[in-house]
Coordinates of C-alpha atoms (C1' of nucleotides) in Angstrom, one line a residue:
Chain A
M1 CA 25.4 -20.0 -6.3
Q2 CA 26.8 -18.5 -9.5
H3 CA 29.4 -21.2 -9.5
N4 CA 26.9 -23.9 -8.8
Q5 CA 24.6 -22.6 -11.5
K6 CA 27.5 -22.7 -13.9
K7 CA 28.4 -26.2 -12.9
I8 CA 24.9 -27.5 -13.4
N9 CA 24.1 -25.7 -16.6
S10 CA 27.2 -25.3 -18.5
E11 CA 30.0 -27.7 -18.3
L12 CA 31.4 -27.8 -21.8
N13 CA 32.5 -31.1 -23.1
P14 CA 35.8 -30.5 -24.8
N15 CA 35.5 -33.5 -27.1
V16 CA 32.1 -33.2 -28.7
S17 CA 30.7 -30.4 -30.8
V18 CA 27.8 -29.9 -33.1
D19 CA 27.8 -28.2 -36.5
C20 CA 24.8 -27.1 -38.4
V21 CA 24.2 -27.0 -42.1
I22 CA 21.5 -24.5 -42.3
F23 CA 19.8 -24.6 -45.6
G24 CA 17.8 -21.8 -47.1
F25 CA 16.2 -21.1 -50.5
D26 CA 16.3 -17.7 -52.0
L27 CA 13.6 -18.7 -54.6
E28 CA 16.4 -19.2 -57.0
Q29 CA 18.8 -21.6 -55.5
L30 CA 19.7 -23.6 -52.4
T31 CA 21.9 -21.7 -50.0
V32 CA 23.7 -22.3 -46.7
L33 CA 24.2 -20.0 -43.8
L34 CA 27.9 -19.7 -43.1
I35 CA 29.8 -17.7 -40.5
D36 CA 32.6 -15.4 -41.5
R37 CA 35.5 -15.8 -39.1
G38 CA 37.0 -12.6 -40.3
E39 CA 40.6 -12.0 -41.2
I40 CA 43.0 -14.8 -40.2
S41 CA 46.2 -13.2 -39.0
S42 CA 48.5 -16.0 -40.3
G43 CA 47.4 -15.2 -43.8
F44 CA 45.2 -17.3 -46.0
G45 CA 42.8 -20.2 -45.5
P46 CA 39.1 -20.2 -45.7
R47 CA 37.2 -17.5 -43.8
L48 CA 33.9 -19.3 -43.9
A49 CA 32.7 -22.1 -41.6
L50 CA 29.6 -23.8 -40.6
P51 CA 28.1 -22.6 -37.4
G52 CA 28.8 -24.9 -34.5
N53 CA 30.0 -25.2 -31.0
L54 CA 31.0 -27.6 -28.2
I55 CA 28.1 -29.2 -26.4
Y56 CA 27.3 -28.9 -22.8
D57 CA 27.4 -32.0 -20.7
N58 CA 23.9 -31.7 -19.6
E59 CA 22.2 -31.3 -23.0
N60 CA 21.6 -33.9 -25.6
L61 CA 22.7 -33.6 -29.2
D62 CA 19.5 -32.3 -30.6
M63 CA 19.3 -29.7 -27.9
A64 CA 22.8 -28.6 -28.7
A65 CA 22.0 -28.2 -32.4
N66 CA 18.9 -26.3 -31.6
R67 CA 20.8 -24.0 -29.4
V68 CA 23.4 -23.2 -32.0
L69 CA 20.6 -22.5 -34.5
D70 CA 18.8 -20.3 -32.0
E71 CA 21.9 -18.4 -31.0
L72 CA 22.6 -17.6 -34.7
S73 CA 19.1 -17.0 -36.1
G74 CA 16.7 -16.6 -33.2
L75 CA 14.6 -19.2 -34.8
H76 CA 12.7 -22.0 -33.0
D77 CA 10.8 -25.0 -34.1
I78 CA 12.9 -25.5 -37.1
Y79 CA 13.3 -28.6 -39.1
L80 CA 16.4 -30.3 -37.9
E81 CA 17.9 -33.6 -38.6
Q82 CA 21.1 -35.4 -37.8
V83 CA 23.5 -36.1 -40.6
G84 CA 26.1 -38.0 -38.6
A85 CA 29.3 -37.9 -36.7
F86 CA 32.6 -36.7 -38.2
G87 CA 35.8 -36.9 -36.4
D88 CA 39.1 -37.6 -38.2
P89 CA 41.9 -37.1 -35.7
D90 CA 43.5 -34.9 -38.3
R91 CA 40.5 -32.9 -39.2
I92 CA 42.3 -29.8 -38.0
H93 CA 45.1 -29.6 -40.4
K94 CA 44.9 -26.1 -41.7
E95 CA 47.0 -23.5 -39.8
S96 CA 44.2 -21.0 -40.0
D97 CA 41.8 -23.4 -38.2
R98 CA 44.3 -24.1 -35.5
E99 CA 44.8 -20.4 -34.9
W100 CA 41.1 -19.8 -34.8
L101 CA 40.5 -22.5 -32.3
K102 CA 43.1 -21.0 -30.0
S103 CA 41.1 -17.9 -30.0
I104 CA 37.8 -19.5 -29.0
R105 CA 38.4 -22.7 -27.2
A106 CA 39.8 -23.5 -23.7
E107 CA 41.4 -26.7 -25.0
P108 CA 42.2 -25.9 -28.7
E109 CA 44.3 -29.1 -29.1
A110 CA 41.6 -31.5 -27.9
R111 CA 40.4 -34.3 -30.3
V112 CA 36.9 -33.3 -31.2
I113 CA 34.2 -35.4 -32.7
T114 CA 31.5 -33.3 -34.3
V115 CA 27.9 -34.3 -34.8
A116 CA 26.5 -32.6 -37.9
Y117 CA 22.9 -31.5 -38.4
F118 CA 21.1 -30.0 -41.2
S119 CA 18.2 -27.7 -40.8
L120 CA 15.7 -26.1 -43.2
V121 CA 14.7 -22.6 -42.5
P122 CA 12.4 -20.2 -44.4
M123 CA 14.8 -17.5 -45.3
Q124 CA 12.1 -14.9 -45.3
Q125 CA 11.8 -15.3 -41.5
Y126 CA 15.5 -15.3 -40.8
K127 CA 16.9 -12.5 -38.8
P128 CA 20.6 -12.7 -38.0
Q129 CA 21.5 -12.5 -34.4
A130 CA 24.8 -11.6 -32.8
S131 CA 26.1 -14.9 -31.5
S132 CA 29.0 -15.9 -29.4
F133 CA 30.9 -17.6 -32.2
A134 CA 30.0 -15.6 -35.3
K135 CA 31.0 -12.1 -36.2
N136 CA 28.9 -12.3 -39.3
A137 CA 26.7 -14.8 -41.0
D138 CA 25.9 -14.9 -44.7
W139 CA 23.8 -16.9 -47.0
V140 CA 25.9 -18.5 -49.7
P141 CA 24.6 -20.5 -52.6
V142 CA 25.6 -24.1 -52.1
N143 CA 27.0 -24.5 -55.6
E144 CA 29.5 -21.7 -55.1
I145 CA 31.1 -23.1 -52.0
K146 CA 34.5 -24.4 -52.9
E147 CA 36.3 -24.4 -49.5
L148 CA 35.4 -24.2 -45.9
A149 CA 37.1 -24.5 -42.5
F150 CA 38.0 -27.9 -41.1
D151 CA 36.2 -30.7 -42.7
H152 CA 33.1 -28.6 -43.2
L153 CA 33.0 -29.0 -46.9
E154 CA 32.7 -32.8 -46.4
I155 CA 30.0 -32.2 -43.9
L156 CA 28.2 -29.9 -46.3
H157 CA 28.3 -32.5 -49.0
A158 CA 27.0 -35.2 -46.7
A159 CA 24.2 -32.9 -45.6
K160 CA 23.2 -32.1 -49.1
E161 CA 23.2 -35.7 -50.0
K162 CA 21.0 -36.6 -47.1
L163 CA 18.6 -33.8 -48.0
K164 CA 18.5 -35.1 -51.5
Q165 CA 17.5 -38.6 -50.3
K166 CA 15.1 -37.3 -47.8
I167 CA 13.2 -35.0 -50.1
K168 CA 12.4 -38.0 -52.4
I169 CA 10.7 -39.6 -49.5
Q170 CA 9.1 -36.9 -47.4
P171 CA 7.9 -33.5 -48.6
I172 CA 10.2 -31.6 -46.2
G173 CA 11.0 -29.0 -48.9
F174 CA 8.1 -26.9 -47.7
N175 CA 10.2 -25.9 -44.7
L176 CA 12.3 -23.8 -47.1
L177 CA 9.5 -21.8 -48.6
P178 CA 7.4 -18.9 -47.4
R179 CA 3.9 -19.9 -46.2
K180 CA 2.4 -18.9 -49.5
F181 CA 4.3 -20.0 -52.6
T182 CA 3.9 -20.8 -56.2
L183 CA 4.3 -24.2 -57.9
S184 CA 7.1 -22.8 -59.9
Q185 CA 9.0 -21.9 -56.8
L186 CA 8.5 -25.4 -55.5
H187 CA 9.6 -26.7 -58.8
R188 CA 12.7 -24.7 -58.7
L189 CA 13.4 -25.8 -55.2
Y190 CA 13.3 -29.4 -56.1
E191 CA 15.5 -28.8 -59.1
S192 CA 18.1 -27.0 -57.0
I193 CA 18.2 -29.7 -54.4
L194 CA 18.2 -32.6 -56.8
D195 CA 20.7 -30.8 -59.1
K196 CA 18.8 -31.7 -62.2
P197 CA 16.0 -30.3 -64.4
L198 CA 12.6 -31.7 -63.9
D199 CA 9.9 -31.6 -66.5
K200 CA 7.4 -28.8 -65.5
R201 CA 4.2 -30.6 -66.3
N202 CA 5.3 -33.9 -64.9
F203 CA 6.5 -32.3 -61.7
R204 CA 3.2 -30.5 -61.2
R205 CA 1.2 -33.6 -61.9
K206 CA 3.2 -35.5 -59.3
I207 CA 3.0 -32.9 -56.6
Q208 CA -0.6 -32.3 -57.1
K209 CA -1.3 -36.0 -56.8
L210 CA 0.3 -36.1 -53.4
D211 CA -2.6 -33.9 -52.3
I212 CA -0.8 -31.9 -49.7
L213 CA -1.3 -28.5 -51.3
S214 CA -4.2 -26.1 -50.8
S215 CA -4.6 -23.8 -53.7
L216 CA -5.4 -20.3 -52.5
R217 CA -7.7 -18.0 -54.4
E218 CA -4.9 -15.5 -54.7
K219 CA -2.5 -14.5 -57.3
Q220 CA 1.0 -13.1 -57.4
R221 CA 1.0 -9.4 -57.8
G222 CA 3.4 -7.1 -59.7
V223 CA 5.2 -9.7 -61.7
P224 CA 5.9 -8.8 -65.3
H225 CA 4.3 -11.9 -66.6
K226 CA 1.2 -14.1 -66.1
P227 CA 0.8 -14.2 -62.3
S228 CA 0.9 -17.5 -60.6
L229 CA -1.6 -18.9 -58.2
L230 CA -0.4 -19.2 -54.7
Y231 CA -0.5 -22.4 -52.7
E232 CA -0.3 -23.3 -49.1
F233 CA 1.1 -26.4 -47.6
N234 CA -1.6 -28.6 -46.0
E235 CA -0.3 -29.8 -42.7
E236 CA -3.2 -32.2 -42.0
K237 CA -2.9 -34.0 -45.3
Y238 CA 0.8 -34.3 -44.8
Q239 CA 0.4 -35.8 -41.3
E240 CA -2.0 -38.3 -42.6
L241 CA 0.4 -39.2 -45.5
T242 CA 3.3 -39.7 -43.2
R243 CA 1.2 -42.0 -41.0
T244 CA 0.1 -44.2 -43.8
G245 CA 3.7 -44.1 -45.0
F246 CA 4.9 -43.0 -48.3
D247 CA 8.1 -44.4 -49.5
N248 CA 8.4 -44.8 -53.2
F249 CA 10.5 -47.7 -54.1
G250 CA 8.9 -50.7 -55.8
F251 CA 9.2 -53.3 -53.1
Chain B
M1 CA 59.3 -47.3 -25.4
Q2 CA 56.4 -49.3 -24.1
H3 CA 55.1 -46.2 -22.6
N4 CA 55.7 -44.2 -25.7
Q5 CA 54.0 -46.8 -27.8
K6 CA 51.1 -46.7 -25.5
K7 CA 50.9 -43.0 -25.7
I8 CA 51.0 -42.9 -29.4
N9 CA 48.7 -45.8 -30.1
S10 CA 46.2 -46.0 -27.4
E11 CA 45.0 -43.0 -25.6
L12 CA 41.3 -43.7 -25.0
N13 CA 38.9 -40.9 -25.3
P14 CA 36.6 -41.2 -22.3
N15 CA 33.8 -39.3 -24.0
V16 CA 33.3 -41.0 -27.3
S17 CA 32.5 -44.6 -28.1
V18 CA 31.3 -46.6 -31.1
D19 CA 28.7 -49.3 -31.1
C20 CA 28.1 -51.8 -33.8
V21 CA 24.9 -53.3 -35.0
I22 CA 26.2 -56.4 -36.7
F23 CA 23.6 -57.9 -38.9
G24 CA 23.6 -61.5 -40.1
F25 CA 21.1 -63.7 -41.9
D26 CA 20.7 -67.3 -41.0
L27 CA 18.8 -67.9 -44.3
E28 CA 15.5 -67.6 -42.3
Q29 CA 15.6 -64.3 -40.6
L30 CA 17.6 -61.2 -39.9
T31 CA 19.8 -61.5 -36.8
V32 CA 22.1 -59.4 -34.8
L33 CA 25.3 -60.2 -33.0
L34 CA 25.0 -59.3 -29.3
I35 CA 27.4 -59.7 -26.5
D36 CA 26.3 -61.3 -23.3
R37 CA 27.6 -59.4 -20.3
G38 CA 26.9 -62.3 -18.0
E39 CA 25.2 -62.2 -14.6
I40 CA 24.8 -58.8 -13.2
S41 CA 25.3 -58.9 -9.4
S42 CA 22.8 -56.3 -8.5
G43 CA 20.0 -58.4 -9.9
F44 CA 18.1 -57.9 -13.1
G45 CA 18.4 -55.8 -16.1
P46 CA 19.3 -56.8 -19.7
R47 CA 22.3 -59.0 -20.1
L48 CA 22.6 -58.4 -23.8
A49 CA 24.3 -55.4 -25.4
L50 CA 25.7 -54.2 -28.7
P51 CA 29.4 -54.7 -29.1
G52 CA 31.1 -51.4 -28.7
N53 CA 34.0 -49.6 -27.1
L54 CA 35.6 -46.2 -26.4
I55 CA 37.6 -44.9 -29.3
Y56 CA 41.3 -44.1 -29.3
D57 CA 42.3 -40.6 -29.8
N58 CA 44.4 -41.4 -32.9
E59 CA 41.8 -43.4 -34.8
N60 CA 39.0 -42.1 -36.8
L61 CA 35.4 -43.3 -36.2
D62 CA 35.4 -45.8 -39.1
M63 CA 38.6 -47.3 -37.9
A64 CA 37.2 -47.7 -34.4
A65 CA 34.1 -49.4 -35.7
N66 CA 36.2 -51.7 -37.8
R67 CA 38.4 -52.5 -34.8
V68 CA 35.4 -53.5 -32.6
L69 CA 34.1 -55.6 -35.4
D70 CA 37.5 -57.2 -35.9
E71 CA 38.1 -57.9 -32.2
L72 CA 34.8 -59.7 -32.0
S73 CA 34.6 -61.5 -35.3
G74 CA 38.1 -61.5 -36.8
L75 CA 36.5 -60.3 -40.0
H76 CA 37.9 -57.6 -42.3
D77 CA 36.6 -55.8 -45.3
I78 CA 33.1 -55.9 -44.0
Y79 CA 30.3 -53.6 -45.1
L80 CA 30.1 -50.9 -42.5
E81 CA 28.1 -47.8 -42.5
Q82 CA 27.5 -45.1 -39.9
V83 CA 24.0 -44.8 -38.5
G84 CA 24.5 -41.7 -36.4
A85 CA 25.5 -40.3 -33.0
F86 CA 23.5 -41.0 -29.9
G87 CA 24.1 -39.3 -26.6
D88 CA 21.4 -38.4 -24.2
P89 CA 23.1 -37.3 -21.0
D90 CA 20.8 -39.8 -19.2
R91 CA 21.4 -42.7 -21.4
I92 CA 22.8 -44.6 -18.6
H93 CA 19.9 -44.9 -16.3
K94 CA 19.7 -48.6 -15.5
E95 CA 21.5 -49.7 -12.4
S96 CA 22.9 -52.7 -14.2
D97 CA 24.5 -50.6 -16.8
R98 CA 26.1 -48.3 -14.3
E99 CA 27.5 -51.4 -12.5
W100 CA 28.9 -52.9 -15.6
L101 CA 30.6 -49.7 -16.6
K102 CA 32.3 -49.6 -13.3
S103 CA 33.8 -52.9 -14.1
I104 CA 35.2 -52.0 -17.5
R105 CA 35.8 -48.3 -17.7
A106 CA 38.3 -46.0 -16.1
E107 CA 35.8 -43.2 -15.9
P108 CA 32.5 -44.9 -15.6
E109 CA 30.6 -41.7 -14.9
A110 CA 31.8 -39.7 -17.9
R111 CA 29.3 -38.4 -20.3
V112 CA 29.6 -40.6 -23.4
I113 CA 28.5 -39.9 -26.9
T114 CA 28.3 -43.1 -29.0
V115 CA 28.5 -43.3 -32.7
A116 CA 26.5 -46.2 -34.0
Y117 CA 27.4 -48.3 -37.1
F118 CA 25.8 -51.1 -38.8
S119 CA 27.6 -53.8 -40.6
L120 CA 26.5 -56.7 -42.8
V121 CA 28.4 -59.9 -42.4
P122 CA 28.0 -63.3 -44.1
M123 CA 27.2 -65.4 -41.1
Q124 CA 28.8 -68.5 -42.7
Q125 CA 32.2 -66.8 -42.5
Y126 CA 31.8 -65.6 -39.0
K127 CA 34.0 -67.2 -36.3
P128 CA 33.6 -65.8 -32.8
Q129 CA 36.8 -64.4 -31.2
A130 CA 37.6 -63.8 -27.6
S131 CA 37.5 -60.1 -27.2
S132 CA 38.3 -57.6 -24.5
F133 CA 34.7 -56.6 -23.9
A134 CA 32.7 -59.7 -24.6
K135 CA 32.6 -62.9 -22.7
N136 CA 30.2 -64.4 -25.2
A137 CA 28.6 -63.3 -28.4
D138 CA 25.4 -64.7 -29.9
W139 CA 23.3 -64.2 -32.9
V140 CA 19.8 -63.2 -32.0
P141 CA 16.9 -62.8 -34.4
V142 CA 16.1 -59.1 -34.6
N143 CA 12.4 -59.6 -34.0
E144 CA 13.0 -61.3 -30.7
I145 CA 14.9 -58.6 -29.1
K146 CA 12.8 -56.7 -26.6
E147 CA 15.4 -55.1 -24.4
L148 CA 19.1 -54.2 -24.5
A149 CA 21.6 -52.3 -22.3
F150 CA 21.7 -48.5 -22.4
D151 CA 19.9 -47.1 -25.4
H152 CA 21.0 -49.9 -27.6
L153 CA 17.5 -50.9 -28.5
E154 CA 16.9 -47.4 -29.9
I155 CA 20.2 -47.8 -31.8
L156 CA 19.2 -51.1 -33.1
H157 CA 15.9 -49.7 -34.4
A158 CA 17.6 -46.8 -36.1
A159 CA 20.1 -49.2 -37.7
K160 CA 17.3 -51.5 -38.9
E161 CA 15.5 -48.5 -40.3
K162 CA 18.6 -47.3 -42.1
L163 CA 19.2 -50.8 -43.6
K164 CA 15.6 -50.8 -44.7
Q165 CA 16.0 -47.6 -46.6
K166 CA 19.3 -48.4 -48.0
I167 CA 18.3 -51.8 -49.3
K168 CA 15.7 -50.1 -51.4
I169 CA 18.4 -48.1 -53.1
Q170 CA 21.4 -50.2 -53.2
P171 CA 21.7 -54.0 -53.4
I172 CA 23.7 -54.3 -50.3
G173 CA 21.8 -57.3 -49.1
F174 CA 24.3 -59.6 -50.9
N175 CA 26.7 -58.9 -48.1
L176 CA 24.5 -61.0 -45.9
L177 CA 24.5 -64.1 -48.1
P178 CA 27.0 -66.8 -48.9
R179 CA 28.8 -66.4 -52.2
K180 CA 26.4 -68.8 -53.9
F181 CA 22.8 -68.4 -53.0
T182 CA 19.4 -69.1 -54.3
L183 CA 16.8 -66.6 -55.4
S184 CA 14.5 -67.9 -52.6
Q185 CA 17.1 -67.1 -50.0
L186 CA 17.5 -63.6 -51.4
H187 CA 13.7 -63.3 -51.5
R188 CA 13.5 -64.3 -47.9
L189 CA 16.2 -61.9 -47.0
Y190 CA 14.4 -58.9 -48.5
E191 CA 11.2 -60.0 -46.7
S192 CA 12.9 -60.2 -43.4
I193 CA 14.6 -56.8 -43.7
L194 CA 11.5 -55.0 -45.1
D195 CA 9.2 -56.8 -42.6
K196 CA 6.6 -57.6 -45.2
P197 CA 5.8 -60.4 -47.7
L198 CA 6.8 -59.8 -51.3
D199 CA 5.2 -61.6 -54.2
K200 CA 7.6 -64.3 -55.4
R201 CA 7.3 -63.8 -59.1
N202 CA 7.3 -60.1 -58.9
F203 CA 10.3 -60.1 -56.7
R204 CA 12.2 -62.4 -59.1
R205 CA 11.3 -60.3 -62.1
K206 CA 12.5 -57.1 -60.4
I207 CA 15.8 -58.6 -59.2
Q208 CA 16.6 -60.2 -62.5
K209 CA 16.0 -56.9 -64.3
L210 CA 18.7 -55.3 -62.2
D211 CA 21.0 -57.5 -64.0
I212 CA 23.5 -58.0 -61.2
L213 CA 23.1 -61.8 -60.7
S214 CA 25.1 -64.4 -62.6
S215 CA 23.3 -67.7 -62.7
L216 CA 25.6 -70.6 -62.1
R217 CA 25.2 -73.9 -63.8
E218 CA 24.8 -75.5 -60.5
K219 CA 22.0 -76.7 -58.4
Q220 CA 21.3 -77.2 -54.7
R221 CA 22.1 -80.7 -53.5
G222 CA 20.4 -82.9 -51.0
V223 CA 17.3 -80.8 -50.5
P224 CA 14.0 -82.8 -50.2
H225 CA 12.4 -80.8 -52.9
K226 CA 13.1 -79.5 -56.3
P227 CA 16.6 -78.1 -56.1
S228 CA 17.2 -74.4 -56.8
L229 CA 19.6 -72.9 -59.2
L230 CA 22.5 -71.1 -57.5
Y231 CA 23.4 -67.5 -58.3
E232 CA 26.4 -65.4 -57.7
F233 CA 26.5 -61.7 -57.2
N234 CA 28.1 -59.8 -60.1
E235 CA 30.4 -57.2 -58.8
E236 CA 31.2 -55.5 -62.1
K237 CA 27.6 -55.0 -63.0
Y238 CA 26.9 -53.6 -59.6
Q239 CA 29.8 -51.2 -59.8
E240 CA 28.5 -50.0 -63.2
L241 CA 25.1 -49.6 -61.8
T242 CA 26.2 -47.5 -58.9
R243 CA 28.1 -45.3 -61.2
T244 CA 25.2 -44.7 -63.4
G245 CA 23.1 -44.3 -60.4
F246 CA 20.1 -46.1 -59.4
D247 CA 17.7 -44.4 -57.1
N248 CA 14.2 -45.2 -57.6
F249 CA 11.9 -42.3 -56.7
G250 CA 10.0 -40.7 -59.5
F251 CA 11.7 -37.4 -59.7
Chain C
dT1 C1' 5.5 -95.2 -56.6
dA2 C1' 3.0 -91.9 -54.0
dG3 C1' 3.2 -87.9 -51.5
dC4 C1' 5.5 -84.0 -49.8
dT5 C1' 7.9 -79.7 -50.5
dT6 C1' 9.8 -76.0 -52.8
dT7 C1' 11.2 -74.2 -57.4
dG8 C1' 10.2 -71.8 -61.4
dT9 C1' 7.4 -69.7 -64.7
dG10 C1' 3.6 -65.9 -67.8
dT11 C1' -0.1 -62.9 -68.6
dC12 C1' -3.3 -59.3 -68.3
dA13 C1' -5.2 -55.1 -66.4
dA14 C1' -4.1 -51.0 -64.1
dT15 C1' -1.0 -47.5 -63.0
dT16 C1' 2.8 -44.7 -63.7
dT17 C1' 6.3 -42.5 -66.4
dT18 C1' 8.1 -39.9 -70.1
dA19 C1' 8.3 -36.7 -73.8
dC20 C1' 6.5 -32.9 -75.8
dA21 C1' 4.2 -27.4 -77.5
dC22 C1' 1.0 -23.9 -77.4
dT23 C1' -2.2 -20.5 -75.3
dT24 C1' -3.0 -17.3 -71.4
dT25 C1' -2.0 -13.4 -68.6
dC26 C1' 0.3 -9.7 -66.8
dC27 C1' 3.7 -5.8 -67.1
dA28 C1' 6.5 -2.5 -69.5
dA29 C1' 8.0 0.0 -73.3
dA30 C1' 7.1 2.1 -77.5
Chain D
dT1 C1' -3.2 1.7 -77.0
dT2 C1' -0.7 -1.6 -79.0
dT3 C1' 3.1 -4.7 -78.9
dG4 C1' 6.6 -7.7 -77.1
dG5 C1' 8.6 -10.2 -73.4
dA6 C1' 8.2 -13.6 -69.8
dA7 C1' 6.6 -17.1 -67.1
dA8 C1' 2.1 -19.7 -66.0
dG9 C1' -0.7 -23.2 -67.0
dT10 C1' -2.5 -27.2 -69.4
dG11 C1' -3.3 -32.7 -72.1
dT12 C1' -2.1 -36.7 -74.5
dA13 C1' -0.3 -40.8 -76.3
dA14 C1' 3.3 -44.4 -76.1
dA15 C1' 6.2 -47.0 -73.2
dA16 C1' 7.4 -49.0 -68.9
dT17 C1' 6.2 -50.8 -64.5
dT18 C1' 3.4 -52.8 -61.1
dG19 C1' 0.3 -56.0 -58.9
dA20 C1' -2.5 -60.0 -58.7
dC21 C1' -2.7 -64.6 -59.6
dA22 C1' -2.1 -70.7 -60.3
dC23 C1' 0.0 -74.7 -61.8
dA24 C1' 3.6 -78.0 -63.6
dA25 C1' 8.4 -79.7 -62.6
dA26 C1' 12.0 -81.8 -59.8
dG27 C1' 14.0 -83.9 -56.1
dC28 C1' 13.7 -86.4 -51.7
dT29 C1' 11.4 -89.8 -48.4
dA30 C1' 8.7 -93.3 -46.8

DNA sequence: TAGCTTTGTGTCAATTTTACACTTTCCAAA
DNA sequence: TTTGGAAAGTGTAAAATTGACACAAAGCTA
């Protein structure tokens, strides 16, 4: 029974994994949730890696990504989108990576294709969980990340690029903010994703014209400057907007 | 030696395949190159499928996709871009698909993740090749495709969608045209990719402003109407343009 | 040479984008 | 209580872009 259960629910596929680029926003800059693999005995090499794991043969890719996310953060119903597949045969070339795999995989030498996802989580709701593959997890500002395990740096860049494109077409940025937020926070969010300054007035005008924000009759409290009005994201308007479509190229 | 060679060059990974959505343009509409699997003994089910194959353990994904493309068309240096990974555990649910796999795979029951690519080929240069996996290959207009093997219809839609997005941001459409082409052909190409009519004059204005076309001092010959000027794609201008960036959303 | 077919062209109104600076409001420190 | 610091919030004018729209020119064919 136990055996049978195991067979049905949990046959790991040694050749396919998922990795998650979990984006957060600390109201200052875009950050990513990385796992710390701890000290590597053989010496140096990056300690940080994207959370990820092999997939089970009975789950589809989206499920696997959600599972990894859940194991790490306990979060459900999170914005999740596939970035693509990565799989150079020589993607495991660092000694430290090889070593680590030996400690966590049944077939550490297997050729693995990984399917990358990115997800957007409201950092405020995030509560770290003990997970099978991560001793520790930390939020790290994207711009400060210079090296990662395996080809994870490449994956991170691809995910960031995809996010960049996507945010120009759909207002998914709201997934990174608390329920109530200020226009300045939203502004800062766009700047940190697009990596360039945006004119304050023009930004506000454009966002407001989308008509997906509800202004609350509520102000920030306790800030040492003029308090900002708080806004809420308006789901209905957004749904309508995505139905009627809103690209923005000229054709 | 033979054995060794085989071992080094050609260990198939039973769990990962690539599939290619090969787009062409017959100067009227967008088409896709599909392989005809021939009569399926067990009766009905789609005969047509995307070209694809398992990957070798020593090649990366892009190489695998290029290989499939080459085997089928003999073409090299073709525009190729990843669409993403697809891999529902139950993606093989049609009896005809199961049957076909038995005839071509060593492990027909294995759980397979497929990585989809789309490529853009100038149909004029295409010369069909005998290939290991295709008895026949045919160009089929995208709009006429109602069913395909496995989850290939889903893949096709995703590829088309990606192409749609991409063509709004980069002028990759030229990869589908002969070296010399008319503005009307380009116009028609955009319409068939974007699935909507575009105003002739506005289209021409916009394209010309991109400044990536060289007008040739040459006209169409033998057409029963006013002959069109021929244009060439200007690689240098394009390179420059991609360097300086050319997105087109407002931010 | 008359007729068919597609090419190629310009303008105007409406909308969108860009650049730009000062007042308001709250807190904290003097 | 007054003052200074800090970010919020707001409008306009010029430039660029978009969208709608119609007719003459050029080549072929019958």
